[in-house]
Coordinates of C-alpha atoms in Angstrom, one line a residue:
X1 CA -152.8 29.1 -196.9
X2 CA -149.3 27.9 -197.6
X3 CA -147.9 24.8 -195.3
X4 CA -144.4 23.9 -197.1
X5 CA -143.8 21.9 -194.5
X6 CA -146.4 20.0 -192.8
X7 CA -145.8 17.9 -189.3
X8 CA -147.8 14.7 -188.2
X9 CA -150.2 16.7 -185.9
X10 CA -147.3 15.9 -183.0
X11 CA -147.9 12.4 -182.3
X12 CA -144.8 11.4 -181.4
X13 CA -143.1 11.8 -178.4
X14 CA -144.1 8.7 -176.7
X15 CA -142.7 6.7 -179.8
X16 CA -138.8 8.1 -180.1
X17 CA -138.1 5.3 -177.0
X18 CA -134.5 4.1 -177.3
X19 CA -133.0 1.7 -179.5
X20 CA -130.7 -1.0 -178.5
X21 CA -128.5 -3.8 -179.3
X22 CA -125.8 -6.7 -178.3
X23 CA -128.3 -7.4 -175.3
X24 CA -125.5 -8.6 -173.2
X25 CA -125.1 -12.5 -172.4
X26 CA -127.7 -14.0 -170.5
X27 CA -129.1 -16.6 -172.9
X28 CA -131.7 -18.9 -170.4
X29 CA -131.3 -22.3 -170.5
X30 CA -134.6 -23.1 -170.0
X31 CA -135.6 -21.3 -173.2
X32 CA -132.8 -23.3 -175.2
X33 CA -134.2 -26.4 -174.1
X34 CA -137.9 -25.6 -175.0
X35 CA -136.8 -24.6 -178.6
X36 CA -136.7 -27.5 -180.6
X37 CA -133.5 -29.1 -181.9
X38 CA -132.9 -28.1 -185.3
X39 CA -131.2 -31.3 -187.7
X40 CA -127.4 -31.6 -188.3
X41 CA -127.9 -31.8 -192.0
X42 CA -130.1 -28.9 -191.9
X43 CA -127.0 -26.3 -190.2
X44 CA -124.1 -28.2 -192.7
X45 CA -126.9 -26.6 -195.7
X46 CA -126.5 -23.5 -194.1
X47 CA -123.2 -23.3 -193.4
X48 CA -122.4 -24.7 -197.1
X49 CA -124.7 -22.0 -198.7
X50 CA -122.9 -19.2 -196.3
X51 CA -119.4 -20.5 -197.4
X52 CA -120.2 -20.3 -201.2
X53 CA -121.3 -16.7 -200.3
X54 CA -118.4 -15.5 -198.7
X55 CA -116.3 -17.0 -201.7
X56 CA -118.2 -15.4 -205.0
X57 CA -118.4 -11.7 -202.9
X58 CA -122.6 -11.9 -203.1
X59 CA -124.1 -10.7 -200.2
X60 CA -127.2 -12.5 -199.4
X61 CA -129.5 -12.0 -196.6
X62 CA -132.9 -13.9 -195.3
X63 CA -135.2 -12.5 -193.2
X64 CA -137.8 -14.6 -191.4
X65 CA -141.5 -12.9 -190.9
X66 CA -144.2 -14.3 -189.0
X67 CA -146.1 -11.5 -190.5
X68 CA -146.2 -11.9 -194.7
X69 CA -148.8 -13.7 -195.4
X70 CA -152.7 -13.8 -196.7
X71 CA -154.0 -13.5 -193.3
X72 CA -152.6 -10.6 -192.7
X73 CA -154.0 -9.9 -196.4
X74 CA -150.6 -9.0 -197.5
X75 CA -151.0 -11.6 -199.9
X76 CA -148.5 -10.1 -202.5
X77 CA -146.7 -6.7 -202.9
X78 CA -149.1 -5.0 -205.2
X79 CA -149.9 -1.4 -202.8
X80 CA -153.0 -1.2 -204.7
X81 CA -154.1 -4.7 -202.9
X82 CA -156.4 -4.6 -199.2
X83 CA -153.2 -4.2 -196.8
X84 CA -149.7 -5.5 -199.0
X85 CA -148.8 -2.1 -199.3
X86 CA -147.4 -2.8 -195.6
X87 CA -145.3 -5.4 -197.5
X88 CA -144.5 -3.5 -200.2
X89 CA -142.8 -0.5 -198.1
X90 CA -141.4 -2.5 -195.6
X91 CA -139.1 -4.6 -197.6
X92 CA -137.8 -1.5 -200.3
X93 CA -139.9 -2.2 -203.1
X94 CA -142.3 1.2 -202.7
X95 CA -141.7 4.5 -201.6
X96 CA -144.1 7.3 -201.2
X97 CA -144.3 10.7 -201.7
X98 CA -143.6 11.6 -197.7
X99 CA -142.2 9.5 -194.8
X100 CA -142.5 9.5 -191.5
X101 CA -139.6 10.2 -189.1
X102 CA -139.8 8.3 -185.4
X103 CA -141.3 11.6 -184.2
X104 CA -144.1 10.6 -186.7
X105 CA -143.5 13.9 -188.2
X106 CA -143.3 14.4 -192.1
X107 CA -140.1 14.5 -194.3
X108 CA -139.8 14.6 -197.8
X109 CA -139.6 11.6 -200.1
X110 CA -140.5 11.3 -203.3
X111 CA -141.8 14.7 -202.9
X112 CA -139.8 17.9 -202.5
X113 CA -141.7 20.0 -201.4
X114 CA -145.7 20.9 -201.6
X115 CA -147.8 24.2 -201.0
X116 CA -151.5 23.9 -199.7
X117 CA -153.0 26.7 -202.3
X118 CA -156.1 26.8 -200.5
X119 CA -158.6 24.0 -198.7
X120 CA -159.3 21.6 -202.1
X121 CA -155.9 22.3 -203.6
X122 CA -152.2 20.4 -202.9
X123 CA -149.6 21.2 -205.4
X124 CA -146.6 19.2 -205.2
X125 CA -143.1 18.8 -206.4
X126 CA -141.4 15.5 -207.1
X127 CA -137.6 14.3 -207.1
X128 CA -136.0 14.5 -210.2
X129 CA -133.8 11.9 -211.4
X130 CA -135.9 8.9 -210.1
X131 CA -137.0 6.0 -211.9
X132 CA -139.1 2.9 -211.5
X133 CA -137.8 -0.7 -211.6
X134 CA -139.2 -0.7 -214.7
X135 CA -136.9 1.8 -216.4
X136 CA -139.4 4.4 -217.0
X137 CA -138.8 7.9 -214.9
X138 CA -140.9 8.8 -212.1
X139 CA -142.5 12.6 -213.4
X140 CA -145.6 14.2 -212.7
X141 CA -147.9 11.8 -215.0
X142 CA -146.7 8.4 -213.8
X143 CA -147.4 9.5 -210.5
X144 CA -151.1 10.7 -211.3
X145 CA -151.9 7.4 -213.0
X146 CA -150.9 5.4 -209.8
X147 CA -152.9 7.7 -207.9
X148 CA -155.9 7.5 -210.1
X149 CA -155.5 3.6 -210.2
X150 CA -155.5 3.2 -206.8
X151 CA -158.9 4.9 -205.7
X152 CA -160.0 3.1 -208.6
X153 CA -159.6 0.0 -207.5
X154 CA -159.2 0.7 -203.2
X155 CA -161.7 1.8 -201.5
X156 CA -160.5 2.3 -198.4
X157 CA -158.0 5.2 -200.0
X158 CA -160.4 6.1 -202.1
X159 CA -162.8 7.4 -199.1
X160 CA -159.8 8.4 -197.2
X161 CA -158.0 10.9 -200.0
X162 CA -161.0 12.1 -201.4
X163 CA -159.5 13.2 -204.7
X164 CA -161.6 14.7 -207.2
X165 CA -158.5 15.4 -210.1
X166 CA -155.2 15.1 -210.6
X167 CA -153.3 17.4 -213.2
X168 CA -149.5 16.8 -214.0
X169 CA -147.0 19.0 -215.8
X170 CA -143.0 17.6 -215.7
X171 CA -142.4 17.3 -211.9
X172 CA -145.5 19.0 -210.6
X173 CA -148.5 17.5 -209.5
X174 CA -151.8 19.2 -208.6
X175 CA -154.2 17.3 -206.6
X176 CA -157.7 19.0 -206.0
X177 CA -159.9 17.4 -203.6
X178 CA -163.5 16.7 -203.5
X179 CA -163.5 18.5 -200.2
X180 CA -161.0 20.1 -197.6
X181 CA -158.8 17.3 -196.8
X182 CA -156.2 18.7 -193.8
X183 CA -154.3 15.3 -193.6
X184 CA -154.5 14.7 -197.0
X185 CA -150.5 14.5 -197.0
X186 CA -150.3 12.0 -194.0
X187 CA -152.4 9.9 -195.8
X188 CA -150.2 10.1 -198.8
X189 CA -147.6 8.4 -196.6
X190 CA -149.9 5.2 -195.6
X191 CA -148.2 2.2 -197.6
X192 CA -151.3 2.1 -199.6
X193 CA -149.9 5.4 -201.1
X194 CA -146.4 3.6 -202.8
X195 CA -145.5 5.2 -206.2
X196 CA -145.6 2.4 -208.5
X197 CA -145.5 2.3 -212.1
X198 CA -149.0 0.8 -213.1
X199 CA -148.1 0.7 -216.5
X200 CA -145.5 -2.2 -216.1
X201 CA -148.2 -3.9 -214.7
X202 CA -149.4 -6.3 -211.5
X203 CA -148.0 -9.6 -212.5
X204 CA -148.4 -12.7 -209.8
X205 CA -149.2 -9.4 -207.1
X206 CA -145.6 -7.6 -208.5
X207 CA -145.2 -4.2 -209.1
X208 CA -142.4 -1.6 -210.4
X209 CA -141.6 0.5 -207.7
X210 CA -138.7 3.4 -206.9
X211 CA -137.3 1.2 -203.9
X212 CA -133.6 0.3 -203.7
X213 CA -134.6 -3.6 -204.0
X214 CA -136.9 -5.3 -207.2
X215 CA -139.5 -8.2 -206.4
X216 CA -138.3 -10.8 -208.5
X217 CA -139.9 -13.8 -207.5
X218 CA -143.2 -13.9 -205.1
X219 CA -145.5 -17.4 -203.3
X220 CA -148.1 -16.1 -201.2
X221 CA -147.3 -17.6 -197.5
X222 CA -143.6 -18.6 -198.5
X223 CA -141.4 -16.5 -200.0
X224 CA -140.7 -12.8 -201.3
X225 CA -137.2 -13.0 -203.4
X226 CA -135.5 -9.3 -204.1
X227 CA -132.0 -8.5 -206.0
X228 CA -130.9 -5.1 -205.3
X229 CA -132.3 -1.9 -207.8
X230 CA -129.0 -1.4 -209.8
X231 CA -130.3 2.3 -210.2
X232 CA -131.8 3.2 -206.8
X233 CA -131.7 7.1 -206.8
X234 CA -130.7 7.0 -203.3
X235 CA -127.4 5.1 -204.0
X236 CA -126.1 1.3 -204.4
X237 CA -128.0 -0.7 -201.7
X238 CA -125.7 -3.2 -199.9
X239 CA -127.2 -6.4 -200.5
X240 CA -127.1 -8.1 -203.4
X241 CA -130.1 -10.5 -202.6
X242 CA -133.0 -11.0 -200.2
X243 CA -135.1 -13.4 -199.0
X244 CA -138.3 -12.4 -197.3
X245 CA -139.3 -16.3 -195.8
X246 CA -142.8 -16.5 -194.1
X247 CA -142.6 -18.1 -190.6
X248 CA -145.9 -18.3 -189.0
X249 CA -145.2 -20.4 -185.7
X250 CA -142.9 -18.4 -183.6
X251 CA -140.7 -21.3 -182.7
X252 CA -140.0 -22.3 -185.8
X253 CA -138.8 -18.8 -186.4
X254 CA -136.6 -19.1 -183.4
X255 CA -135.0 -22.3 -184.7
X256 CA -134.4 -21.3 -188.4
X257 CA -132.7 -17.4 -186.6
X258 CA -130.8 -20.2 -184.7
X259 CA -129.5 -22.5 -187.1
X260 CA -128.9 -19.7 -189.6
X261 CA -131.3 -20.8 -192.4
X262 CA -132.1 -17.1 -191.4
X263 CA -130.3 -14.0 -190.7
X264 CA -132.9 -11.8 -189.2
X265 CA -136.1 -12.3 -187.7
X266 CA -139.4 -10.2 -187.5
X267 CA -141.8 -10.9 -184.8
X268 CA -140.6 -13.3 -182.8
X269 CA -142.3 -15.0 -179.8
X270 CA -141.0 -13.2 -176.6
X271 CA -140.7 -16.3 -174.8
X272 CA -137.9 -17.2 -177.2
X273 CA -135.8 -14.0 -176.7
X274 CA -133.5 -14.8 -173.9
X275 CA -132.3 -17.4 -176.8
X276 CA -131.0 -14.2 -178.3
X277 CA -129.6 -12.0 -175.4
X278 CA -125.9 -12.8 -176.1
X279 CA -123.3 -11.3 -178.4
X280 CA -124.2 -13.4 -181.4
X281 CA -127.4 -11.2 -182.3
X282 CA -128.7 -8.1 -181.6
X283 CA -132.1 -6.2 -181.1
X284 CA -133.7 -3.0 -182.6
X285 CA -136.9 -1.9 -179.8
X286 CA -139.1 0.9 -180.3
X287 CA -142.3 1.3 -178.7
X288 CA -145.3 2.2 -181.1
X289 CA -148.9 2.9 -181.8
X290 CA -149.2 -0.7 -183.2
X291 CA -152.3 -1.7 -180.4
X292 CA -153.9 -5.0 -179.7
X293 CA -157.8 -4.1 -179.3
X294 CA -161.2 -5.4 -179.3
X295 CA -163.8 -5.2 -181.4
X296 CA -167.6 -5.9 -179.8
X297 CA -170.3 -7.3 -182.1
X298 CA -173.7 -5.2 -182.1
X299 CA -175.4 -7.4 -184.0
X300 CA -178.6 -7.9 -181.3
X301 CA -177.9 -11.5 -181.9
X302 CA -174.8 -11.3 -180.1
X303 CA -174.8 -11.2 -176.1
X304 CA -172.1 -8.0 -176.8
X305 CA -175.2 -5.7 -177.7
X306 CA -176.2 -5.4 -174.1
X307 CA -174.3 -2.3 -173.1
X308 CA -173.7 -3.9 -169.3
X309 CA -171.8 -6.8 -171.4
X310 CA -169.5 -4.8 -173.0
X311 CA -168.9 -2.6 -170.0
X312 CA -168.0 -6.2 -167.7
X313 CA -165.9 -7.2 -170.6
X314 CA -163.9 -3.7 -170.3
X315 CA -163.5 -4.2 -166.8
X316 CA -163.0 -7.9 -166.4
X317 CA -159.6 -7.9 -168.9
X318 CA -156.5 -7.5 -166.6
X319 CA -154.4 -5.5 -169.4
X320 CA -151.5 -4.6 -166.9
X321 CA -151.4 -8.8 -166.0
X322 CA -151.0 -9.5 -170.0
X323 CA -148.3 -6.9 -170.5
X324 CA -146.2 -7.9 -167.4
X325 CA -146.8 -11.5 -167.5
X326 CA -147.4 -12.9 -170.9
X327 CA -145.8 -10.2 -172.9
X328 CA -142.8 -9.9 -170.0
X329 CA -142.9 -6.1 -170.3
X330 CA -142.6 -5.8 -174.0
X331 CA -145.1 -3.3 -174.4
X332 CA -147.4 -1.1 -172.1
X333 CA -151.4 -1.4 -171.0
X334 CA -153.3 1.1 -173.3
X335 CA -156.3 3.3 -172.4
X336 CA -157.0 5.1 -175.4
X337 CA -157.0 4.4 -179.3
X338 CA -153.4 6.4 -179.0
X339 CA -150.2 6.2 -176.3
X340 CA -149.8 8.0 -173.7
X341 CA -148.0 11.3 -174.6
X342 CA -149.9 11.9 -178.0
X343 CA -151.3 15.4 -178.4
X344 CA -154.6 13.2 -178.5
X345 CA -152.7 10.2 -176.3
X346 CA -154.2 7.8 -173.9
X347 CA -153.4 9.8 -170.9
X348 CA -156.2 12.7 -171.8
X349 CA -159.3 10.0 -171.7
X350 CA -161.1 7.6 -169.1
X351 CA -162.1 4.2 -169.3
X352 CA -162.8 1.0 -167.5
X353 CA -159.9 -0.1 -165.1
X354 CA -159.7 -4.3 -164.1
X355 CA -162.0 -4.5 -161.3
X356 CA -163.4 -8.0 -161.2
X357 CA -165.7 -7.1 -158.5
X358 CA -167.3 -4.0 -160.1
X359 CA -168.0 -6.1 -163.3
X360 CA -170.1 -8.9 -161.6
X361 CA -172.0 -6.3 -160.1
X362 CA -173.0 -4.9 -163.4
X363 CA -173.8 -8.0 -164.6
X364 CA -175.5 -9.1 -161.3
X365 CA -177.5 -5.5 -161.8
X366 CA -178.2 -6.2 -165.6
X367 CA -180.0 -9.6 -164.6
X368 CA -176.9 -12.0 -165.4
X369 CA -176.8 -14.5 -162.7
X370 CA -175.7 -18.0 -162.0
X371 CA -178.6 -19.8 -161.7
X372 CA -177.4 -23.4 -161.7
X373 CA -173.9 -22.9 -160.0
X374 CA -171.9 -23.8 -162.8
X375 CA -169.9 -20.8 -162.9
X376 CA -171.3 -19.3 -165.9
X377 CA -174.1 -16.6 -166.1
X378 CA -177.5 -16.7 -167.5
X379 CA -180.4 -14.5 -168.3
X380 CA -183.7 -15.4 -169.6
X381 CA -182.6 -19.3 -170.4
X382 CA -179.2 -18.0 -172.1
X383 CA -175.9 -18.8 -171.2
X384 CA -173.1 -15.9 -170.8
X385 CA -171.2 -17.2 -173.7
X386 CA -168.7 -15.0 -175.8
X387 CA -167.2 -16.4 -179.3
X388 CA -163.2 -14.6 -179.1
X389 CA -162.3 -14.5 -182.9
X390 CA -158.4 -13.6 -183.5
X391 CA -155.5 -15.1 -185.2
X392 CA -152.2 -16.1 -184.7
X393 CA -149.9 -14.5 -187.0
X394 CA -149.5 -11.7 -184.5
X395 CA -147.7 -13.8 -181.3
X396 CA -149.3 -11.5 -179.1
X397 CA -153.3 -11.8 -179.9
X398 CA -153.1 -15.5 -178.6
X399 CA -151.8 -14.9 -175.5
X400 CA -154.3 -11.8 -175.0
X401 CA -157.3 -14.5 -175.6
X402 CA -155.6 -17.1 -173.1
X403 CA -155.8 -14.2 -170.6
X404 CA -158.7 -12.7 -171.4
X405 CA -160.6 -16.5 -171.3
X406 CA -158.9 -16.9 -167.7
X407 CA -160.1 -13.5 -166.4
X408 CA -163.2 -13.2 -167.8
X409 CA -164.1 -16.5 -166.2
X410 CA -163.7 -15.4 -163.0
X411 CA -166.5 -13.4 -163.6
X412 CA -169.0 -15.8 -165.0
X413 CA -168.5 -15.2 -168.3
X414 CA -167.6 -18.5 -171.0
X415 CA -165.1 -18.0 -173.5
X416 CA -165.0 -19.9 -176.7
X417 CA -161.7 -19.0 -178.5
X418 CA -161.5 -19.4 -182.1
X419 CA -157.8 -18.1 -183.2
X420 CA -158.1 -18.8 -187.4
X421 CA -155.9 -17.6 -190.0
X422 CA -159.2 -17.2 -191.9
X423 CA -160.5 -14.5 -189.5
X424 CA -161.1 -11.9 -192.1
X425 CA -163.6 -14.5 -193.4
X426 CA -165.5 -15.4 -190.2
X427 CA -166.1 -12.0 -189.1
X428 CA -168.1 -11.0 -192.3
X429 CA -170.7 -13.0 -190.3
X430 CA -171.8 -11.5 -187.2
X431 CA -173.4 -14.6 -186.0
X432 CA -170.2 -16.7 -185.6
X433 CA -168.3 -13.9 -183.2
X434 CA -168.8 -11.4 -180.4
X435 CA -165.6 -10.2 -179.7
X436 CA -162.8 -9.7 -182.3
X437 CA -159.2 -9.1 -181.4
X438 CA -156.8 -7.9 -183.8
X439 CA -153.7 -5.9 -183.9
X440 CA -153.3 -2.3 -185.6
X441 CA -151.0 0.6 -186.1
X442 CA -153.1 3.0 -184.5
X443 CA -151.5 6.4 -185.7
X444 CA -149.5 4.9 -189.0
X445 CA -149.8 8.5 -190.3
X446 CA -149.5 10.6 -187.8
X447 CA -152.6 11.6 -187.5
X448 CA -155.6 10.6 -185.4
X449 CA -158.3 10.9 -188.5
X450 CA -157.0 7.4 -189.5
X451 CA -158.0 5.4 -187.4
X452 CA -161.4 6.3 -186.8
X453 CA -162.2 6.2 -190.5
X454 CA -160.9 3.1 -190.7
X455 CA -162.7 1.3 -187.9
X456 CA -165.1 3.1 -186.0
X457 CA -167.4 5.8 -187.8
X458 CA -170.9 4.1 -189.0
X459 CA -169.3 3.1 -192.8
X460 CA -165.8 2.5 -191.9
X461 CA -164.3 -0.4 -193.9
X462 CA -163.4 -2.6 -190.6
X463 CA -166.7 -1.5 -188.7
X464 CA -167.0 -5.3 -188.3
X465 CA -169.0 -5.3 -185.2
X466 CA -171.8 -2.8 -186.9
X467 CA -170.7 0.1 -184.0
X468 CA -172.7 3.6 -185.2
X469 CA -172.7 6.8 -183.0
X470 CA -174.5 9.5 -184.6
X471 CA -172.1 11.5 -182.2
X472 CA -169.0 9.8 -183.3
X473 CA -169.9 10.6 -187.1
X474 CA -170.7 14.1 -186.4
X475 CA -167.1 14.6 -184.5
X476 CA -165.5 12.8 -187.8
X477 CA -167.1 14.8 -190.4
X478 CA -165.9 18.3 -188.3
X479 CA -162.7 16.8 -188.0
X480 CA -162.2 15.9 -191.8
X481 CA -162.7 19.7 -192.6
X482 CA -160.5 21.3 -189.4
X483 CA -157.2 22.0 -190.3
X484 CA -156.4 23.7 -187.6
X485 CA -153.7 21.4 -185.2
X486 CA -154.7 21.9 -181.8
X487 CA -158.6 21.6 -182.4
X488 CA -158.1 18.1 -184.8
X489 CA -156.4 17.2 -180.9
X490 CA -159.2 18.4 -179.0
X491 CA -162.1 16.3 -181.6
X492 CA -159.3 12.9 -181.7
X493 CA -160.1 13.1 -177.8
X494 CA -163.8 13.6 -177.4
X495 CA -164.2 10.8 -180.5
X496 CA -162.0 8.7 -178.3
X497 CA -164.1 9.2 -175.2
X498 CA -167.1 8.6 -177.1
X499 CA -166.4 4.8 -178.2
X500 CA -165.1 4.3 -174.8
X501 CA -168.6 5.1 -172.9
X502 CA -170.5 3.2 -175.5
X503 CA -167.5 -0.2 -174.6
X504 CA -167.6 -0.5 -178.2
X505 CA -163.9 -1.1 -178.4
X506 CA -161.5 -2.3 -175.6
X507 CA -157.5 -1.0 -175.6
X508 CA -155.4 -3.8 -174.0
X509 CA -151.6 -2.7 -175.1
X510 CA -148.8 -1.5 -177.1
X511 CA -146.1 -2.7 -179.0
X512 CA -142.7 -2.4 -178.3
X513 CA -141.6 -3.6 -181.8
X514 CA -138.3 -6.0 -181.7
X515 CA -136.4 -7.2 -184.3
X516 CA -133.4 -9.2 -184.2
X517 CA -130.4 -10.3 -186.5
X518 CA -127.6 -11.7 -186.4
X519 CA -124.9 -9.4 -185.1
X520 CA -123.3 -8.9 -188.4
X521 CA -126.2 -7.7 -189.6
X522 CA -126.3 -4.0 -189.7
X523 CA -129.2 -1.1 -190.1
X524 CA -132.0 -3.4 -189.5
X525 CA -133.7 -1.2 -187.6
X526 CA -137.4 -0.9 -186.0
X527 CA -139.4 2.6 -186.7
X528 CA -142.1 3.5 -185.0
X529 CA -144.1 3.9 -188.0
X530 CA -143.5 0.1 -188.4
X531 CA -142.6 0.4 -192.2
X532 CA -139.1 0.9 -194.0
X533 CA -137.6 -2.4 -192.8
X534 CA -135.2 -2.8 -195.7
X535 CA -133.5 0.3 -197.2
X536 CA -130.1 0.5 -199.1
X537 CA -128.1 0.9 -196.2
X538 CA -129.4 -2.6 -194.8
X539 CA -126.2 -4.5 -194.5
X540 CA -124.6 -8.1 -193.9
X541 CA -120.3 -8.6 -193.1
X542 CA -119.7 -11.3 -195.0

């Protein structure tokens, strides 16, 4: 069995949506006057600090993210840490062996080429003349003591890559598996998978990567400081130095994009974009697998552990209202784990549709009534009370809550919200949540295997909610083993339609990713992978 070239299980054609920029001039006053007024002394700083620029010939770029930070548990840059890999790929410090094309299919990176000897066996063949920050060359050996590092010390790659042994010889590297592992190569491409040089070490959450820009200076929840890799095998990056500055509250991000104190800006509020449709700045849109979903808690303590619960949650969230209302079209309602269009998409599974009536019927049916005519249901003495645990670092899982509070109400059913940068803390307890919603890259490797894994089989990682379907596992454990295309499809939907009769997770929408920069800012560029922010051809006209 020899696949030289190996494609993403053709996830992508509902992800290549258009790009665009200089979105004409029709900046909203009302927005303007919402957005806080940002101090006189502040803009001469910026404008001082922009001047001195221009003189000495150093290009200098800062990019404001609401998304760096320990909530999102990118705490540092270090790929082997939880999720910083994200943070480490994004802004040029890592690469890995493949990438992903906005077709989600794979291209070489690091690697050449590779052959699939037979089911346990990948042999593959790394760039020459690449090196590490560090100064040491990236061969064969380097590369196996990442690897063996990181399922050493992550075990969420560790259960995904399955890797028994790694042999290297000069440029070639030999990984056997523990058993047939079809996407094996697409999870080689998750940022978790960054080639770093573990022997320079993990300093303050720093590594030594193959990226065209070096982590010089890192503050968890402020600031990421790069200066261009003087001997980036992919030629001189553009930019002498960034700034990666972390923005949690989405106006201040619009002020600081505003006033300059930043260049660039990743994941604003959409309520401040008309601020930024004129021909001062310009946006990069894709639409991507990046959904905002719902968790339900089956602990039997929680009121989610009755099935008709979770089935008059699914259908009492108005997910085309959120998109076209609060998110003002910037992303589209989801059915499935995937988009519409996948191989294994949205569009080839059923679930509950908004129908307020139909919900209080279940409930009615299921022995949830309104006894005492407040508006809220009861059963045997208890109140119909749901604890909504999410965050705010993501703009868009707020306004999902506000909604789904508003909606949900209507149908007798109390919403506590309890948005917390420490969510990853309070939902290792199952008695202080019912439903948690979060925001995830569903297909980040072009494969449906991921996700699944990740969340929803009996001892995935982020199985907060305690979901187990022997069905479900028994689908996953054929699907680790099934190389074949078509049939890993076929099992992605039936797993899919399985967690959606059991309610056990709830779809709301997808991203249409925007980012915005100043318009002479050049090749900042959204992907639908949502990774490779800053490359070497990232660019600011002085």
């Amino acid at each position: 069995m020899k696949l030289k070239k190996i494609t993403a299980f053709a996830a992508g054609t509902v992800l290549a949506a258009g790009l665009f920029a200089g979105c004409g001039s029709g900046t909203a006053d009302t927005a303007a006057e919402s957005t806080s007024a940002v101090s006189s002394a502040e803009s001469a700083a910026e404008t001082e600090e922009t001047e001195e620029t221009a003189s000495t010939g150093t290009k200098t770029l800062v990019i404001g993210d609401t998304t760096f930070n320990a909530s999102n548990e990118e705490a540092d840059v270090n790929p082997h840490n939880t999720y910083a890999g994200w943070a480490c790929i994004r802004y040029g410090i890592g690469e890995t062996l493949i990438k992903y094309s906005d077709e989600m299919e794979i291209e070489p990176w690091l690697a050449t080429e590779w052959e699939n000897t037979d089911e346990n066996t990948w042999v593959i063949t790394l760039r020459d003349g690449v090196t590490f920050s560090s100064g040491r060359a990236m061969d064969a050996e380097a590369v196996k003591e990442c690897l063996e590092h990181l399922i050493e010390v992550h075990d969420r790659a560790a259960s995904d890559l399955k890797i028994e042994s790694i042999e290297a010889d000069g440029q070639v590297l030999t990984i056997t598996t523990s058993e047939p592992k079809p996407a094996l190569l697409n999870y080689l491409g998750d940022p978790y998978g960054c080639i770093i040089d573990v022997e320079a070490g993990f300093d303050d959450g720093i590594v030594a990567g193959t990226g065209p820009y070096i982590a010089e200076d890192l503050l968890t929840d402020d600031h990421l400081d790069l200066v261009k890799n003087e001997n980036y095998w992919g030629g001189e990056p553009k930019i002498d130095q960034i700034t990666i500055k972390t923005i949690t509250d989405g106006n201040t991000l619009a002020n600081a994009l505003q006033s300059g104190e930043v260049q660039a800006a990743y994941g604003m509020a959409y309520e401040s974009y008309p601020l930024f449709e004129n021909d001062n700045y310009q946006f990069s849109q894709i639409a991507t697998s990046r959904c905002f979903f719902t968790k339900m808690n089956f602990d039997e303590g929680s009121v989610c552990s009755d099935p008709a619960v979770r089935k008059a949650i699914a259908m009492g969230i108005d997910k085309e209202s959120f998109v076209d209302v609060l998110l003002e079209g910037n992303g589209f309602a989801a059915n499935g784990v995937f988009p519409d269009g996948f191989a294994f998409g949205g569009d080839q599974v059923t679930t509950e549709t908004y129908d307020p009536e139909a919900a209080m019927k279940v409930l009615e049916d299921a022995g949830w009534v309104d006894e005492d005519g407040d508006g809220i249901r009861e059963k045997d003495g208890q109140k119909l009370e749901i604890t909504w645990v999410t965050y705010p670092s993501r703009q868009e899982l707020p306004l999902l809550a506000e909604s789904a509070q508003a909606t949900l109400k209507d149908i007798g059913i109390d919403v506590e919200v309890n948005s917390t940068a420490d969510h990853n803390e309070v939902v290792k307890d199952q008695s202080k949540w019912d439903v948690y919603a979060m925001a995830n890259v569903a297909c980040p490797t072009g494969d449906p295997e991921y996700w699944f894994t990740v969340f929803a089989v009996t001892d995935a990682a982020r199985n907060h909610g305690g979901y187990s379907s022997e069905k479900l596992d028994e689908l996953e454990a054929e699907m680790s083993k099934t190389f074949d295309v078509d049939k890993r499809a076929e099992l992605a939907i039936e797993m899919q339609q399985t967690i959606l009769d059991d309610n056990a997770f709830i779809f709301c929408s997808f991203l249409k990713m925007s980012m915005i920069s100043q318009s002479n800012v050049s090749n900042y560029t959204s992907h639908a992978c949502d990774y490779y922010q800053i490359t070497a051809d990232l660019d600011i006209e002085l």
